[in-house]
Amino acid sequence: MVELHEIAVRFGDKTVLDRLSFHVPRGSHIAIMGPSGVGKSTLLYVIAGLRKPDSGQCRVNTRRCAMLFQQPRLLPWLTSAENVNCVLSDTKATLPKAEEWLRRLGMEADAGKYPAELSGGMQQRVALARALAFEGELILLDEPFQGLDEATKAGATALCRRELADRTTILVTHDRAEARALADRIYILSRDGLTEEEP
């Protein structure tokens, strides 16, 4: 599904990813952990096609990829339901489906609210609903539950575990419990590269 070969990414004089090679088979559920600043988010950007590597090759064998960013990135002129619906359709036909995704994340009462009317955690849930609603083969999650309280986080994690069972998933997280809940394999990214964590 995803094949990275000798990927390097630089920001000015700083090398963030250095000759990184990585293979993600179709149907895999993996988590990438590691300290801040080692390039975890940058790696997702490369896979999503949002950042071209300075050298090396990235091959992704699907055109349907969803990404949840660290920041919600909601469209401020759309309501919560409309933000989710924008990845489904621009017609009223799919709006009930968008509202159902919000309900599953406990946001049904806020479907008509705009992002500015929502807390950071609520915006994050809308962004998560939008990512899950998009029927892509590959989903990239960058710290998907940040800003959520423990009870809400537990419900969102359970929902993701169910909904992502048949999709290739790459999760970036600092939370080992999240990694174990959603991934079959955990990798540690460091300045020396990517290594698989022992079970």
mmCIF file of C-alpha atoms in Angstrom:
data_model
loop_
_atom_site.group_PDB
_atom_site.id
_atom_site.type_symbol
_atom_site.label_atom_id
_atom_site.label_comp_id
_atom_site.label_asym_id
_atom_site.label_seq_id
_atom_site.Cartn_x
_atom_site.Cartn_y
_atom_site.Cartn_z
ATOM 1 C CA MET A 1 0.000 0.000 0.000
ATOM 2 C CA VAL A 2 2.751 2.463 1.008
ATOM 3 C CA GLU A 3 6.383 2.154 -0.036
ATOM 4 C CA LEU A 4 9.028 4.679 1.007
ATOM 5 C CA HIS A 5 12.563 4.316 -0.316
ATOM 6 C CA GLU A 6 15.462 6.423 0.955
ATOM 7 C CA ILE A 7 13.194 9.378 1.783
ATOM 8 C CA ALA A 8 14.923 12.567 2.903
ATOM 9 C CA VAL A 9 13.202 15.791 3.956
ATOM 10 C CA ARG A 10 15.034 18.978 4.831
ATOM 11 C CA PHE A 11 13.886 22.309 6.199
ATOM 12 C CA GLY A 12 16.680 24.709 5.389
ATOM 13 C CA ASP A 13 19.858 23.279 6.874
ATOM 14 C CA LYS A 14 17.946 20.865 9.112
ATOM 15 C CA THR A 15 17.398 17.293 7.964
ATOM 16 C CA VAL A 16 14.203 15.897 9.495
ATOM 17 C CA LEU A 17 13.987 12.554 7.706
ATOM 18 C CA ASP A 18 17.235 11.036 6.473
ATOM 19 C CA ARG A 19 17.199 8.163 3.952
ATOM 20 C CA LEU A 20 14.136 6.569 5.520
ATOM 21 C CA SER A 21 12.772 3.386 3.964
ATOM 22 C CA PHE A 22 9.467 1.927 5.080
ATOM 23 C CA HIS A 23 6.820 -0.498 3.785
ATOM 24 C CA VAL A 24 3.193 -0.584 4.903
ATOM 25 C CA PRO A 25 1.244 -3.543 3.487
ATOM 26 C CA ARG A 26 -2.415 -3.127 2.577
ATOM 27 C CA GLY A 27 -4.666 -3.714 5.582
ATOM 28 C CA SER A 28 -1.961 -2.929 8.144
ATOM 29 C CA HIS A 29 -2.602 -0.922 11.294
ATOM 30 C CA ILE A 30 0.592 0.699 12.482
ATOM 31 C CA ALA A 31 1.523 3.344 15.021
ATOM 32 C CA ILE A 32 4.545 5.622 14.841
ATOM 33 C CA MET A 33 5.908 6.985 18.101
ATOM 34 C CA GLY A 34 8.982 8.978 19.049
ATOM 35 C CA PRO A 35 10.090 12.272 20.563
ATOM 36 C CA SER A 36 8.889 15.614 19.253
ATOM 37 C CA GLY A 37 10.748 16.989 16.276
ATOM 38 C CA VAL A 38 11.935 13.725 14.726
ATOM 39 C CA GLY A 39 9.598 13.999 11.723
ATOM 40 C CA LYS A 40 6.520 11.930 12.576
ATOM 41 C CA SER A 41 4.054 14.467 11.174
ATOM 42 C CA THR A 42 6.361 15.192 8.244
ATOM 43 C CA LEU A 43 6.311 11.494 7.395
ATOM 44 C CA LEU A 44 2.490 11.583 7.204
ATOM 45 C CA TYR A 45 2.647 14.686 5.008
ATOM 46 C CA VAL A 46 4.956 12.864 2.594
ATOM 47 C CA ILE A 47 2.656 9.824 2.454
ATOM 48 C CA ALA A 48 -0.390 12.060 1.901
ATOM 49 C CA GLY A 49 1.377 13.843 -0.946
ATOM 50 C CA LEU A 50 1.347 17.182 0.888
ATOM 51 C CA ARG A 51 5.148 17.409 1.169
ATOM 52 C CA LYS A 52 7.452 16.346 -1.605
ATOM 53 C CA PRO A 53 10.605 14.663 -0.295
ATOM 54 C CA ASP A 54 13.904 16.303 -1.153
ATOM 55 C CA SER A 55 15.169 12.922 -2.290
ATOM 56 C CA GLY A 56 13.957 9.347 -2.407
ATOM 57 C CA GLN A 57 10.673 7.895 -3.604
ATOM 58 C CA CYS A 58 7.226 7.546 -2.053
ATOM 59 C CA ARG A 59 4.694 5.237 -3.658
ATOM 60 C CA VAL A 60 1.122 5.031 -2.353
ATOM 61 C CA ASN A 61 -1.079 2.493 -4.091
ATOM 62 C CA THR A 62 -4.398 4.292 -3.687
ATOM 63 C CA ARG A 63 -5.970 7.573 -4.693
ATOM 64 C CA ARG A 64 -8.322 7.578 -1.727
ATOM 65 C CA CYS A 65 -6.484 8.740 1.370
ATOM 66 C CA ALA A 66 -7.911 10.599 4.370
ATOM 67 C CA MET A 67 -5.765 12.534 6.825
ATOM 68 C CA LEU A 68 -6.560 13.905 10.246
ATOM 69 C CA PHE A 69 -4.137 16.696 11.108
ATOM 70 C CA GLN A 70 -2.959 17.713 14.573
ATOM 71 C CA GLN A 71 -5.087 20.853 14.193
ATOM 72 C CA PRO A 72 -8.759 20.313 13.242
ATOM 73 C CA ARG A 73 -8.580 22.501 10.100
ATOM 74 C CA LEU A 74 -12.332 22.933 9.885
ATOM 75 C CA LEU A 75 -13.821 25.308 7.334
ATOM 76 C CA PRO A 76 -15.044 28.232 9.459
ATOM 77 C CA TRP A 77 -17.971 29.122 7.191
ATOM 78 C CA LEU A 78 -19.490 25.622 7.449
ATOM 79 C CA THR A 79 -21.367 24.050 10.352
ATOM 80 C CA SER A 80 -20.114 20.884 12.012
ATOM 81 C CA ALA A 81 -22.392 18.723 9.872
ATOM 82 C CA GLU A 82 -21.418 20.595 6.714
ATOM 83 C CA ASN A 83 -17.722 20.149 7.513
ATOM 84 C CA VAL A 84 -18.239 16.394 7.668
ATOM 85 C CA ASN A 85 -20.552 16.415 4.663
ATOM 86 C CA CYS A 86 -17.981 18.170 2.479
ATOM 87 C CA VAL A 87 -16.055 14.896 2.093
ATOM 88 C CA LEU A 88 -19.234 13.039 1.176
ATOM 89 C CA SER A 89 -21.121 15.344 -1.165
ATOM 90 C CA ASP A 90 -22.236 18.909 -1.602
ATOM 91 C CA THR A 91 -25.910 17.945 -1.735
ATOM 92 C CA LYS A 92 -28.461 17.487 1.003
ATOM 93 C CA ALA A 93 -28.677 13.777 0.226
ATOM 94 C CA THR A 94 -25.669 12.842 2.347
ATOM 95 C CA LEU A 95 -26.186 15.335 5.175
ATOM 96 C CA PRO A 96 -27.991 12.744 7.356
ATOM 97 C CA LYS A 97 -24.956 10.473 7.023
ATOM 98 C CA ALA A 98 -22.702 13.325 8.173
ATOM 99 C CA GLU A 99 -24.979 13.968 11.133
ATOM 100 C CA GLU A 100 -24.844 10.265 12.019
ATOM 101 C CA TRP A 101 -21.050 10.396 12.212
ATOM 102 C CA LEU A 102 -21.311 13.325 14.592
ATOM 103 C CA ARG A 103 -23.830 11.421 16.701
ATOM 104 C CA ARG A 104 -21.442 8.510 17.004
ATOM 105 C CA LEU A 105 -18.885 10.895 18.491
ATOM 106 C CA GLY A 106 -21.383 12.501 20.850
ATOM 107 C CA MET A 107 -21.709 15.672 18.787
ATOM 108 C CA GLU A 108 -25.325 15.414 17.612
ATOM 109 C CA ALA A 109 -26.397 18.491 19.577
ATOM 110 C CA ASP A 110 -23.676 20.542 17.896
ATOM 111 C CA ALA A 111 -24.296 19.593 14.263
ATOM 112 C CA GLY A 112 -25.550 23.087 13.433
ATOM 113 C CA LYS A 113 -22.783 24.986 15.193
ATOM 114 C CA TYR A 114 -19.856 26.676 13.477
ATOM 115 C CA PRO A 115 -16.237 25.931 14.460
ATOM 116 C CA ALA A 116 -15.900 29.229 16.353
ATOM 117 C CA GLU A 117 -18.737 28.093 18.634
ATOM 118 C CA LEU A 118 -16.947 24.862 19.572
ATOM 119 C CA SER A 119 -14.191 24.106 22.063
ATOM 120 C CA GLY A 120 -10.891 22.704 20.819
ATOM 121 C CA GLY A 121 -11.856 19.165 21.810
ATOM 122 C CA MET A 122 -15.213 19.468 20.056
ATOM 123 C CA GLN A 123 -13.532 20.719 16.898
ATOM 124 C CA GLN A 124 -11.205 17.737 17.067
ATOM 125 C CA ARG A 125 -14.175 15.375 17.185
ATOM 126 C CA VAL A 126 -15.715 17.035 14.126
ATOM 127 C CA ALA A 127 -12.405 16.638 12.292
ATOM 128 C CA LEU A 128 -12.256 12.985 13.343
ATOM 129 C CA ALA A 129 -15.830 12.430 12.130
ATOM 130 C CA ARG A 130 -14.859 13.972 8.793
ATOM 131 C CA ALA A 131 -11.815 11.708 8.422
ATOM 132 C CA LEU A 132 -13.784 8.577 9.302
ATOM 133 C CA ALA A 133 -16.667 9.544 6.997
ATOM 134 C CA PHE A 134 -14.352 9.700 3.989
ATOM 135 C CA GLU A 135 -14.344 6.202 2.540
ATOM 136 C CA GLY A 136 -10.668 6.019 1.749
ATOM 137 C CA GLU A 137 -8.563 2.869 1.697
ATOM 138 C CA LEU A 138 -5.800 4.612 3.652
ATOM 139 C CA ILE A 139 -6.269 6.823 6.694
ATOM 140 C CA LEU A 140 -3.524 8.867 8.355
ATOM 141 C CA LEU A 141 -4.111 10.018 11.932
ATOM 142 C CA ASP A 142 -1.863 12.626 13.546
ATOM 143 C CA GLU A 143 -2.525 12.746 17.306
ATOM 144 C CA PRO A 144 -6.253 12.130 16.691
ATOM 145 C CA PHE A 145 -7.488 12.382 20.282
ATOM 146 C CA GLN A 146 -5.616 15.408 21.588
ATOM 147 C CA GLY A 147 -7.808 17.768 23.564
ATOM 148 C CA LEU A 148 -10.319 15.054 24.481
ATOM 149 C CA ASP A 149 -11.166 14.135 28.066
ATOM 150 C CA GLU A 150 -10.586 10.531 29.108
ATOM 151 C CA ALA A 151 -14.195 9.350 28.732
ATOM 152 C CA THR A 152 -14.605 10.962 25.305
ATOM 153 C CA LYS A 153 -11.220 9.659 24.238
ATOM 154 C CA ALA A 154 -12.176 6.108 25.234
ATOM 155 C CA GLY A 155 -15.353 6.290 23.143
ATOM 156 C CA ALA A 156 -13.546 7.775 20.152
ATOM 157 C CA THR A 157 -10.820 5.127 20.373
ATOM 158 C CA ALA A 158 -13.395 2.330 20.415
ATOM 159 C CA LEU A 159 -15.166 3.856 17.411
ATOM 160 C CA CYS A 160 -11.911 4.101 15.469
ATOM 161 C CA ARG A 161 -11.005 0.522 16.319
ATOM 162 C CA ARG A 162 -14.311 -0.655 14.800
ATOM 163 C CA GLU A 163 -14.397 1.637 11.792
ATOM 164 C CA LEU A 164 -10.760 1.236 10.765
ATOM 165 C CA ALA A 165 -10.667 -2.551 10.958
ATOM 166 C CA ASP A 166 -10.739 -2.893 7.166
ATOM 167 C CA ARG A 167 -8.639 0.154 6.289
ATOM 168 C CA THR A 168 -4.899 0.614 6.174
ATOM 169 C CA THR A 169 -4.123 2.933 9.088
ATOM 170 C CA ILE A 170 -1.025 4.898 10.054
ATOM 171 C CA LEU A 171 -1.291 6.540 13.455
ATOM 172 C CA VAL A 172 1.123 9.088 14.925
ATOM 173 C CA THR A 173 0.827 9.363 18.685
ATOM 174 C CA HIS A 174 2.728 9.987 21.910
ATOM 175 C CA ASP A 175 0.269 7.791 23.803
ATOM 176 C CA ARG A 176 1.298 4.149 24.048
ATOM 177 C CA ALA A 177 -2.207 3.079 25.103
ATOM 178 C CA GLU A 178 -3.613 4.617 21.902
ATOM 179 C CA ALA A 179 -0.954 2.853 19.867
ATOM 180 C CA ARG A 180 -1.738 -0.513 21.424
ATOM 181 C CA ALA A 181 -5.482 -0.009 21.022
ATOM 182 C CA LEU A 182 -5.392 0.896 17.331
ATOM 183 C CA ALA A 183 -2.248 -0.689 15.893
ATOM 184 C CA ASP A 184 -0.967 -4.179 15.235
ATOM 185 C CA ARG A 185 2.616 -2.938 15.117
ATOM 186 C CA ILE A 186 4.371 -0.023 16.774
ATOM 187 C CA TYR A 187 7.397 1.721 15.284
ATOM 188 C CA ILE A 188 9.727 4.178 16.985
ATOM 189 C CA LEU A 189 11.044 7.021 14.849
ATOM 190 C CA SER A 190 14.334 8.562 15.921
ATOM 191 C CA ARG A 191 17.249 10.382 14.336
ATOM 192 C CA ASP A 192 18.652 6.947 13.521
ATOM 193 C CA GLY A 193 15.577 5.871 11.563
ATOM 194 C CA LEU A 194 12.526 3.722 12.141
ATOM 195 C CA THR A 195 12.625 0.581 14.278
ATOM 196 C CA GLU A 196 9.828 -1.794 15.191
ATOM 197 C CA GLU A 197 9.060 -2.069 18.878
ATOM 198 C CA GLU A 198 9.247 -5.521 20.396
ATOM 199 C CA PRO A 199 5.816 -6.991 21.336
#
